[in-house]
Amino acid sequence: MNIKEYLNQYNLPYEALVKKCNIDFEKIYQQELTKNWLVPIENKLNWCNDEDKWPIEKVVAKLKSSQTFDSGDIELLSTFVSKINSIVRIGNRLNNFKQGTVLDNNESLDLVELFNQISLTKYLKEFRGTLNSNLRAFLPHLFSVIKHCQDPTKYPIYYKFWKQISKEVLLLNDDYDSICEFYTSFPLDNRTTKFGAYYGLIATKLIEDINNLDDFDRENVIKYLKDKVINLDEYKVLIDNLSNTTNLKDNKKYWLYQPGEDARLWGSYLNEGIIGLGWDDLGDLANYDSKEEIVKTLQIIYKTDSSKKNDATANWDFYKTMEVGDIIIVKKGKRKLLGYGEVVSDYYYDAERDEYTSTRDVNWIKSGEWNLDFDLVLKTLTNITQYDSEILKGQKYYEYLLSIMNDTNKLQENELVDLLKYKKQIILQGPPGTGKTREAKSISKQLISYDEFNKSDMSLIKLGEYFKTKTDKTPFIIKGISESQNYFKVKSDKATNEYTVNFKQIIDCINAKGWNDPTDNWNSHGNSSYLQVLAKAIYDRKVEKLETKYVKLLQFHPSYTYEDFVRGIVSKPNLDGDGIVYEAENKILGEFAKQALDNYLASKQKVISNTNDVSEFEAFIEYIKDEIAQSELHKYDITEAVYLFDADETRFKYKGDNWKAHFKGLNMKFSELRKIIDSGAKERQDIKKMSELEELTRQHATYFIKIVEKYYDYKEHHKHVQKKEQIVELKNYVLIVDEINRANLSSVLGELIYALEYRGESVESMYAIDGDNKLVLPPNLYIIGTMNTADRSVGHIDYAIRRRFAFVDVLPKDLSDEEGITFDKALFNQVAELFDKNLSPEFKKKEVQLGHSYFIDKSKLEEGVSMSLRLEYEIRPILLEYVKDGVLIGETIESKIENLVASI
């Protein structure tokens, strides 16, 4: 079978293809409905940030009303072309249509005129407006977006994915007008979604059928699909993973299920370890050979002509599609979850049961009640494996539901965040080992305003770095990084092939925290073992960078003073002569409060700044990157023999086809190009004379001057807006004070006791800096203290300070059900019993009982750290200290402790 014959299998009209692949189409169609992506633009406006939403909404409304634009709309239209890509994802092509861009006739682009022309033009081929060569190349994309806003039932958005499949598989003309003609042949109801599902089905089937080819045909088809047919990353990754024998896709499915009306059977099913399905009149489902047979039987039983499709699907899925290992998520009505478990048996018919005779055994993992603030799918049994979450972008529906049930601390932690936002300072108090400092750090992470993760964050991973997979700890190395094509190449020590891990998948995984999925099946596209590790590494590294700036942690001690914490006098060398001078200086809190205040004030202002040569240069670099990415050969010519082929945040990569010594390419650093431009050099010889340049730059002056010439040409033909508004984002700053009660708080805080309560108001410090005694604690500064309630050596916190803090108990708890840790429940209970039976009446158990962290088995994390070692050198000493201090009492208490140690 040649490539054309292979592709031609799916050159079928919509109705024929849907009939041939009905179940697969329904699956993809439902996925698209859940994503809510292929819908009119006005239905996606809530995806925009508030600042961009209003202008885009105004433009869309005007386009739909057939009103013409006028000069007062220029700012709206500029925002539209620069921001609309966030909800159409057609690349940065539309951003090229900037007001004032120089055109072929040396006139400037007028967005008002352009939008009015397009809105009045029915077919792209009829457009007669004047543009330049760059804008003409991108015109179909802008034309499609404007026309789609006007009438989404007649005009689709011009996606390359649809264009390429139209040309290569459907053998259609791939110009926009031809795509529109084909588009209008689809059913009117949900036309865009069905159109997209149709193309998605073709791509899916083409990839799935590759496994049926022999090795020679298989290799040719894979190459052709990637080069000519399929450009979307989500499908390219599926192709890449076909040869990955070490990372087979996990076929585990996730089901949302209700046990009877209003979940009335949940109690008995939980106790028996089963699930059942109704429609008992069908009898044993094993007697049916197809879903269609079930449909016919249901129609006879219920004497109806209706399709009974949903009922038949539920029964067929329960009997045939569901498999051992699948996860059942149990619901009650539309807004309550009851638990989840794993299917551990095949289908069986239990004739002894009075009702719900279709049965499977389930190992219930978790049960409880979780109220939701959104509606669940209504059907009795639904395969939700491929559903995307509407709540969290980038996360699967089932992942979000599982995270709600598994994150038992989430509600409490969210309440603590809300409390801290209200009170501005809290103290976490409890006995030793309850994780107070850990909890403080966790709260601070939620308060920090993380920028959205994007492509630039991928630079936190370096070429040649080694990582280990999550499950079997197999080392793998970063073998390649392509900034232009947006992927890492990784190679496992156990594999011979290299595998692609796409940037977009990593970003989606980060935003969904996919590595936390308790079923270890976050990613449905393969390479999950690499994907999760890289996503977690990037997330941790970015958080660490942000925490360094926005979170400070210190520990108080009894001799700590105001001068150590807020502001004090320091000695410094006398810069004007001999000796030293004494000056006031902000200390930890004073300096941190100043940083927070500067940010707070800046966020309230709008700064207008001029664009300069630096922004022109950055725009030029992005332009060249786009040119490389959009080139079919993935290169940008410098000369006839030498070309750019890759780029990252600091340099281009260039090479010649016949180069032998540097076949991997050389670096053309942006910093070197910047030096040449700043010097005003115009000729190759000028570059050779510049001693401040690197030797490679001077040797290859011919290539560098060519790119510099491209810059001057770009600058001449791309006129940028001369002023832009810069908005400083308000950030939260968090100060964690460990052991806050070990210092005399009244003395350490001084006049700031008032400032704690009245944020944003200045107080007078006893020390002046540059003649100013004022100190301000701004509203975006938060303080979290931790306090060990078992420490009787510390001072009492007086009422004036106590009323300005909220006190939160962090108490010992059983962590047996926590994912990812090994908890010694038996030892935890034995030690807790000592406090139940031997605690002095002078103490409260919640203030002194050993916390749960003492009972976490770290042997798998730290070699040689066994529980017996922790018992001997951590738990036993503190228990004996409690005996000495009179916390634990009784004649036999010491022998009880020793017997406990000996029994482990």
Coordinates of C-alpha atoms in Angstrom, one line a residue, residues 365-824:
I365 CA -10.4 3.1 47.8
K366 CA -12.0 6.1 49.4
S367 CA -15.5 7.0 50.6
G368 CA -17.1 10.1 52.1
E369 CA -19.1 13.1 51.0
W370 CA -17.7 16.0 48.9
N371 CA -20.1 18.8 47.9
L372 CA -19.4 20.5 44.6
D373 CA -20.1 23.9 43.2
F374 CA -20.6 22.7 39.7
D375 CA -22.8 20.2 38.0
L376 CA -21.7 16.6 37.2
V377 CA -22.7 14.6 34.2
L378 CA -26.2 13.3 34.7
K379 CA -26.2 9.8 33.2
T380 CA -26.0 6.7 35.4
L381 CA -22.7 5.5 33.9
T382 CA -20.4 7.7 31.8
N383 CA -16.9 7.1 30.5
I384 CA -15.2 10.4 31.4
T385 CA -11.6 9.3 30.6
Q386 CA -11.2 11.8 27.7
Y387 CA -13.3 14.6 29.2
D388 CA -11.4 17.8 29.9
S389 CA -12.0 19.7 33.1
E390 CA -14.0 22.9 32.6
I391 CA -12.8 24.1 36.0
L392 CA -9.1 23.9 35.5
K393 CA -7.6 24.2 32.0
G394 CA -5.2 21.5 31.1
Q395 CA -6.6 19.1 33.6
K396 CA -8.8 16.1 32.8
Y397 CA -12.3 15.9 34.3
Y398 CA -11.6 12.7 36.3
E399 CA -8.4 14.2 37.6
Y400 CA -10.2 17.1 39.0
L401 CA -12.8 14.9 40.7
L402 CA -10.2 12.6 42.2
S403 CA -8.1 15.6 43.4
I404 CA -11.2 16.9 45.3
M405 CA -11.6 13.6 47.1
N406 CA -7.9 12.9 47.7
D407 CA -6.8 16.4 48.9
T408 CA -8.2 16.1 52.4
N409 CA -6.3 19.1 53.6
K410 CA -7.4 21.3 50.7
L411 CA -10.5 22.7 52.3
Q412 CA -8.8 23.4 55.6
E413 CA -5.8 25.0 53.7
N414 CA -8.1 27.2 51.6
E415 CA -9.8 28.3 54.8
L416 CA -6.5 29.2 56.3
V417 CA -5.6 31.2 53.1
D418 CA -8.9 33.1 53.4
L419 CA -8.3 33.7 57.1
L420 CA -4.8 35.0 56.4
K421 CA -6.0 37.3 53.7
Y422 CA -8.6 38.7 56.1
K423 CA -6.4 38.9 59.3
K424 CA -3.0 39.5 57.6
Q425 CA -1.2 37.6 60.3
I426 CA -1.8 34.2 61.8
I427 CA 0.0 31.8 64.2
L428 CA -0.1 28.0 63.6
Q429 CA 0.2 26.4 67.0
G430 CA 0.6 22.8 68.1
P431 CA 2.9 20.2 69.7
P432 CA 6.1 19.2 68.0
G433 CA 6.1 17.2 64.8
T434 CA 2.7 18.3 63.5
G435 CA 4.1 20.1 60.4
K436 CA 3.5 23.7 61.4
T437 CA 6.4 25.1 59.3
R438 CA 5.5 22.8 56.4
E439 CA 1.9 24.1 56.5
A440 CA 3.2 27.7 56.7
K441 CA 5.2 27.1 53.5
S442 CA 2.3 25.5 51.8
I443 CA 0.0 28.4 52.6
S444 CA 2.7 30.8 51.3
K445 CA 2.8 29.0 48.0
Q446 CA -0.9 29.5 47.5
L447 CA -0.5 33.2 48.3
I448 CA 2.3 33.8 45.9
S449 CA 1.0 35.1 42.5
Y450 CA 2.6 32.6 40.1
D451 CA 2.9 33.9 36.6
E452 CA 1.2 31.5 34.1
F453 CA 3.7 28.9 33.1
N454 CA 4.7 29.3 29.4
K455 CA 7.4 28.4 26.9
S456 CA 10.1 30.6 28.5
D457 CA 9.9 28.4 31.6
M458 CA 11.2 25.5 29.6
S459 CA 14.7 27.1 29.8
L460 CA 14.8 25.9 33.4
I461 CA 15.7 22.5 32.0
K462 CA 19.2 22.2 30.5
L463 CA 20.7 20.2 27.8
G464 CA 22.5 17.1 29.2
E465 CA 20.6 17.1 32.5
Y466 CA 19.8 13.7 34.0
F467 CA 16.5 12.9 35.6
K468 CA 14.8 9.7 36.9
T469 CA 11.4 8.3 36.0
K470 CA 8.8 8.4 38.8
T471 CA 7.9 4.7 38.9
D472 CA 11.1 2.6 38.3
K473 CA 13.7 5.4 38.8
T474 CA 15.2 4.8 35.4
P475 CA 17.7 7.5 34.5
F476 CA 17.0 9.5 31.3
I477 CA 18.9 12.4 29.7
I478 CA 17.8 15.6 27.9
K479 CA 19.4 14.9 24.5
G480 CA 18.0 17.8 22.6
I481 CA 16.0 21.0 23.0
S482 CA 14.2 22.7 20.2
E483 CA 12.9 26.2 21.1
S484 CA 11.5 26.7 17.6
Q485 CA 9.6 23.4 17.5
N486 CA 8.7 23.4 21.1
Y487 CA 10.0 20.1 22.4
F488 CA 12.6 18.2 24.4
K489 CA 14.2 15.1 23.1
V490 CA 14.8 12.6 25.9
K491 CA 16.5 9.2 26.0
S492 CA 16.2 6.6 28.7
D493 CA 19.2 4.4 29.7
K494 CA 16.9 1.4 29.0
A495 CA 15.8 2.5 25.5
T496 CA 17.5 2.7 22.2
N497 CA 15.2 5.4 20.8
E498 CA 14.9 9.1 21.7
Y499 CA 11.4 10.4 22.5
T500 CA 9.7 13.7 22.1
V501 CA 8.2 15.5 25.1
N502 CA 6.2 18.5 23.9
F503 CA 6.3 21.9 25.6
K504 CA 2.5 22.3 25.5
Q505 CA 1.9 19.0 27.2
I506 CA 4.4 20.0 29.9
I507 CA 2.7 23.3 30.5
D508 CA -0.7 21.6 30.6
C509 CA 0.7 19.1 33.1
I510 CA 2.2 21.9 35.3
N511 CA -1.0 23.9 35.3
A512 CA -3.0 20.8 36.3
K513 CA -0.3 19.4 38.6
G514 CA -0.7 16.1 36.8
W515 CA 2.0 14.4 38.9
N516 CA -0.4 14.4 41.8
D517 CA -2.9 12.0 40.1
P518 CA -3.4 9.2 42.6
T519 CA -4.0 6.7 39.8
D520 CA -0.7 7.6 38.2
N521 CA -2.4 8.0 34.8
W522 CA -2.5 11.7 34.3
N523 CA -1.4 11.9 30.6
S524 CA -3.3 10.1 27.9
H525 CA -0.8 10.9 25.2
G526 CA 2.1 8.6 26.3
N527 CA 5.6 9.4 27.6
S528 CA 3.9 10.2 30.9
S529 CA 6.9 8.9 32.8
Y530 CA 9.1 11.6 31.2
L531 CA 6.4 14.3 31.0
Q532 CA 5.5 14.3 34.7
V533 CA 9.1 14.4 35.9
L534 CA 10.0 17.3 33.6
A535 CA 6.8 19.2 34.5
K536 CA 7.4 18.7 38.2
A537 CA 11.1 19.8 37.9
I538 CA 10.1 23.0 36.0
Y539 CA 7.3 23.7 38.5
D540 CA 9.6 23.3 41.5
R541 CA 12.4 25.4 40.0
K542 CA 10.1 28.3 39.1
V543 CA 8.4 28.2 42.5
E544 CA 11.8 28.1 44.2
K545 CA 12.8 31.3 42.2
L546 CA 9.6 33.0 43.2
E547 CA 9.8 32.0 46.8
T548 CA 13.3 33.4 47.1
K549 CA 11.9 36.8 46.2
Y550 CA 8.4 36.8 47.8
V551 CA 8.8 34.5 50.8
K552 CA 11.2 35.0 53.7
L553 CA 11.6 32.6 56.6
L554 CA 13.4 33.2 59.9
Q555 CA 13.4 31.8 63.4
F556 CA 13.1 33.8 66.6
H557 CA 15.2 33.1 69.7
P558 CA 15.0 34.6 73.2
S559 CA 17.6 37.3 72.6
Y560 CA 15.9 38.6 69.4
T561 CA 15.2 42.3 69.5
Y562 CA 13.5 45.1 67.5
E563 CA 16.9 46.1 66.2
D564 CA 17.4 42.6 64.8
F565 CA 13.9 42.4 63.2
V566 CA 12.6 45.8 62.2
R567 CA 15.2 48.7 62.2
G568 CA 18.4 49.4 64.0
I569 CA 21.7 51.2 64.0
V570 CA 24.7 49.6 62.2
S571 CA 28.3 50.7 61.9
K572 CA 29.7 51.3 58.4
P573 CA 33.0 52.4 56.9
N574 CA 33.3 56.2 56.6
L575 CA 33.4 56.8 52.8
D576 CA 34.5 60.4 53.3
G577 CA 37.4 59.7 55.6
D578 CA 38.8 57.4 58.3
G579 CA 36.9 55.5 60.9
I580 CA 33.3 54.4 60.9
V581 CA 29.9 56.0 61.0
Y582 CA 26.7 54.8 62.5
E583 CA 23.5 54.8 60.4
A584 CA 20.0 53.4 60.8
E585 CA 19.2 50.5 58.5
N586 CA 16.1 48.4 57.8
K587 CA 16.3 44.8 59.0
I588 CA 14.4 41.8 57.8
L589 CA 10.9 43.0 58.4
G590 CA 11.6 46.7 57.6
E591 CA 13.3 45.8 54.3
F592 CA 10.7 43.2 53.3
A593 CA 7.9 45.6 54.1
K594 CA 9.5 48.3 52.0
Q595 CA 9.7 45.9 49.0
A596 CA 6.0 45.0 49.4
L597 CA 5.0 48.6 49.8
D598 CA 7.0 49.6 46.6
N599 CA 5.1 46.9 44.7
Y600 CA 1.8 47.9 46.2
L601 CA 2.1 51.5 45.3
A602 CA 3.4 50.7 41.8
S603 CA 0.5 48.4 41.1
K604 CA -1.9 51.3 41.7
Q605 CA -0.3 53.4 38.9
K606 CA -0.2 53.1 35.2
V607 CA 3.2 53.9 33.7
I608 CA 3.5 55.1 30.1
S609 CA 6.8 54.3 28.5
N610 CA 8.3 54.8 25.0
T611 CA 9.3 51.9 23.0
N612 CA 13.0 52.0 22.1
D613 CA 15.6 50.2 20.0
V614 CA 15.7 47.3 22.5
S615 CA 12.0 46.5 22.0
E616 CA 12.5 46.9 18.2
F617 CA 15.4 44.4 18.5
E618 CA 13.4 41.9 20.5
A619 CA 10.5 42.2 18.1
F620 CA 13.0 41.4 15.2
I621 CA 14.3 38.4 17.0
E622 CA 10.7 37.0 17.5
Y623 CA 10.1 37.8 13.8
I624 CA 13.0 35.7 12.7
K625 CA 12.0 32.9 15.1
D626 CA 8.5 32.8 13.5
E627 CA 10.1 32.8 10.0
I628 CA 12.2 29.7 11.0
A629 CA 9.1 28.0 12.5
Q630 CA 6.9 28.6 9.5
S631 CA 9.4 27.6 6.9
E632 CA 8.7 24.1 5.4
L633 CA 12.4 23.3 5.6
H634 CA 12.7 24.9 9.0
K635 CA 15.4 27.3 8.1
Y636 CA 16.0 31.0 7.4
D637 CA 18.6 31.8 4.7
I638 CA 21.6 34.0 5.5
T639 CA 23.3 33.3 2.2
E640 CA 22.7 30.7 -0.5
A641 CA 24.7 28.2 1.4
V642 CA 24.3 29.1 5.1
Y643 CA 21.1 29.4 7.1
L644 CA 19.6 29.8 10.6
F645 CA 17.8 26.6 11.8
D646 CA 17.1 27.0 15.5
A647 CA 16.8 29.6 18.2
D648 CA 16.4 29.9 22.0
E649 CA 16.3 32.8 24.4
T650 CA 19.9 33.8 23.8
R651 CA 21.0 32.9 20.3
F652 CA 20.3 31.6 16.8
K653 CA 21.9 28.4 15.6
Y654 CA 23.3 28.6 12.0
K655 CA 25.2 26.2 9.7
G656 CA 25.9 25.3 6.1
D657 CA 24.8 22.0 4.5
N658 CA 28.3 21.2 3.5
W659 CA 30.0 22.1 6.8
K660 CA 31.9 19.1 8.2
A661 CA 33.6 20.7 11.1
H662 CA 30.5 22.2 12.6
F663 CA 27.7 20.0 11.3
K664 CA 25.7 20.7 14.5
G665 CA 25.8 24.4 13.9
L666 CA 27.3 27.5 15.6
N667 CA 25.9 30.1 17.9
M668 CA 24.9 33.6 16.7
K669 CA 24.4 35.3 20.1
F670 CA 21.8 38.0 20.4
S671 CA 24.2 39.9 22.6
E672 CA 26.8 40.0 19.8
L673 CA 24.2 41.2 17.3
R674 CA 23.2 43.9 19.8
K675 CA 26.8 45.1 20.1
I676 CA 27.1 45.4 16.3
I677 CA 23.9 47.4 16.0
D678 CA 24.8 49.7 18.9
S679 CA 28.2 50.4 17.3
G680 CA 26.5 51.5 14.1
A681 CA 28.6 49.0 12.0
K682 CA 27.3 48.7 8.5
E683 CA 30.0 46.7 6.8
R684 CA 31.7 43.3 7.3
Q685 CA 35.1 45.0 7.8
D686 CA 33.6 47.2 10.6
I687 CA 32.8 44.0 12.6
K688 CA 36.3 42.6 12.1
K689 CA 37.8 45.7 13.8
M690 CA 35.6 45.4 16.9
S691 CA 37.8 44.0 19.6
E692 CA 34.9 43.7 22.1
L693 CA 33.3 41.1 19.9
E694 CA 34.0 37.4 20.3
E695 CA 36.4 35.7 18.0
L696 CA 33.7 33.7 16.2
T697 CA 31.7 36.8 15.5
R698 CA 34.7 38.5 13.9
Q699 CA 35.6 35.4 11.9
H700 CA 32.0 35.0 10.6
A701 CA 31.4 38.7 10.1
T702 CA 29.9 37.9 6.7
Y703 CA 27.0 36.0 8.3
F704 CA 26.5 38.4 11.3
I705 CA 26.3 41.5 9.0
K706 CA 23.7 39.8 6.9
I707 CA 21.4 39.4 9.9
V708 CA 22.2 43.0 11.0
E709 CA 21.1 44.2 7.6
K710 CA 17.9 42.1 8.0
Y711 CA 17.3 44.0 11.3
Y712 CA 17.6 47.4 9.6
D713 CA 15.3 46.3 6.9
Y714 CA 12.8 45.0 9.5
K715 CA 13.0 48.2 11.4
E716 CA 12.3 50.3 8.3
H717 CA 9.2 48.3 7.4
H718 CA 7.7 47.6 10.8
K719 CA 6.6 50.7 12.6
H720 CA 5.8 50.1 16.2
V721 CA 3.4 52.0 18.4
Q722 CA 5.5 54.6 20.1
K723 CA 4.0 54.5 23.5
K724 CA 2.7 51.6 25.6
E725 CA 1.1 51.3 29.0
Q726 CA 2.9 49.2 31.6
I727 CA 1.0 47.8 34.5
V728 CA 2.8 46.4 37.5
E729 CA 1.1 43.3 38.9
L730 CA 0.3 43.3 42.6
K731 CA 2.3 40.6 44.4
N732 CA 1.9 39.1 47.8
Y733 CA 4.8 38.9 50.2
V734 CA 4.9 36.4 53.0
L735 CA 7.1 36.4 56.0
I736 CA 7.2 33.1 58.0
V737 CA 8.5 33.5 61.6
D738 CA 9.3 30.0 63.0
E739 CA 9.1 29.7 66.8
I740 CA 7.5 33.1 67.0
N741 CA 6.9 32.9 70.8
R742 CA 10.5 32.3 71.7
A743 CA 11.2 36.0 71.6
N744 CA 9.5 38.8 73.5
L745 CA 7.0 39.8 70.8
S746 CA 6.0 43.1 72.5
S747 CA 9.7 44.2 72.5
V748 CA 10.5 42.9 69.1
L749 CA 7.5 44.5 67.3
G750 CA 7.5 47.8 69.2
E751 CA 5.3 50.4 67.4
L752 CA 4.5 47.9 64.7
I753 CA 1.8 46.3 67.0
Y754 CA -0.4 49.2 65.8
A755 CA 0.7 48.7 62.1
L756 CA -0.3 45.1 62.2
E757 CA -3.9 46.1 62.6
Y758 CA -3.9 49.2 60.5
R759 CA -2.3 48.2 57.3
G760 CA -1.2 50.9 54.9
E761 CA -0.9 53.5 57.7
S762 CA 2.5 54.8 58.7
V763 CA 3.9 54.5 62.2
E764 CA 6.9 56.4 63.6
S765 CA 10.0 54.3 64.2
M766 CA 12.6 55.4 66.8
Y767 CA 15.2 55.2 64.0
A768 CA 15.2 57.4 60.9
I769 CA 16.5 56.4 57.5
D770 CA 17.4 59.4 55.3
G771 CA 15.6 61.6 57.8
D772 CA 12.4 59.6 57.6
N773 CA 11.1 57.8 60.7
K774 CA 8.0 56.4 58.9
L775 CA 7.3 52.6 58.7
V776 CA 4.4 51.1 56.8
L777 CA 3.1 47.5 56.7
P778 CA 1.2 47.4 53.4
P779 CA -1.9 45.2 52.7
N780 CA 0.1 42.8 50.5
L781 CA 2.5 41.7 53.3
Y782 CA 1.4 38.6 55.2
I783 CA 2.9 37.1 58.4
I784 CA 2.7 33.5 59.4
G785 CA 4.1 32.5 62.8
T786 CA 4.5 29.0 64.2
M787 CA 4.4 28.2 67.9
N788 CA 5.3 25.0 69.7
T789 CA 2.7 24.6 72.5
A790 CA 4.8 22.0 74.3
D791 CA 7.6 24.5 75.0
R792 CA 7.0 25.8 78.5
S793 CA 10.3 27.7 78.5
V794 CA 8.9 30.5 76.3
G795 CA 7.2 33.6 77.3
H796 CA 3.5 34.4 77.4
I797 CA 1.9 36.3 74.5
D798 CA 0.1 39.3 75.9
Y799 CA -3.5 40.1 74.9
A800 CA -2.6 43.2 72.8
I801 CA -0.6 41.0 70.4
R802 CA -2.8 38.0 70.7
R803 CA -5.9 39.9 69.4
R804 CA -4.0 41.0 66.3
F805 CA -3.2 37.4 65.3
A806 CA -5.5 34.6 64.5
F807 CA -4.4 31.4 66.2
V808 CA -4.9 28.1 64.4
D809 CA -4.4 24.6 65.9
V810 CA -2.2 22.2 63.9
L811 CA -2.7 18.9 65.7
P812 CA -1.5 15.3 65.4
K813 CA -3.4 13.1 62.9
D814 CA -3.4 9.7 61.3
L815 CA -1.8 9.8 57.9
S816 CA -2.5 6.2 56.9
D817 CA -4.6 7.2 53.9
E818 CA -2.2 9.9 52.6
E819 CA -0.8 9.2 49.1
G820 CA 2.9 8.9 48.7
I821 CA 4.0 8.3 52.3
T822 CA 4.5 5.2 54.5
F823 CA 2.9 5.9 57.9
D824 CA 3.5 3.7 61.0

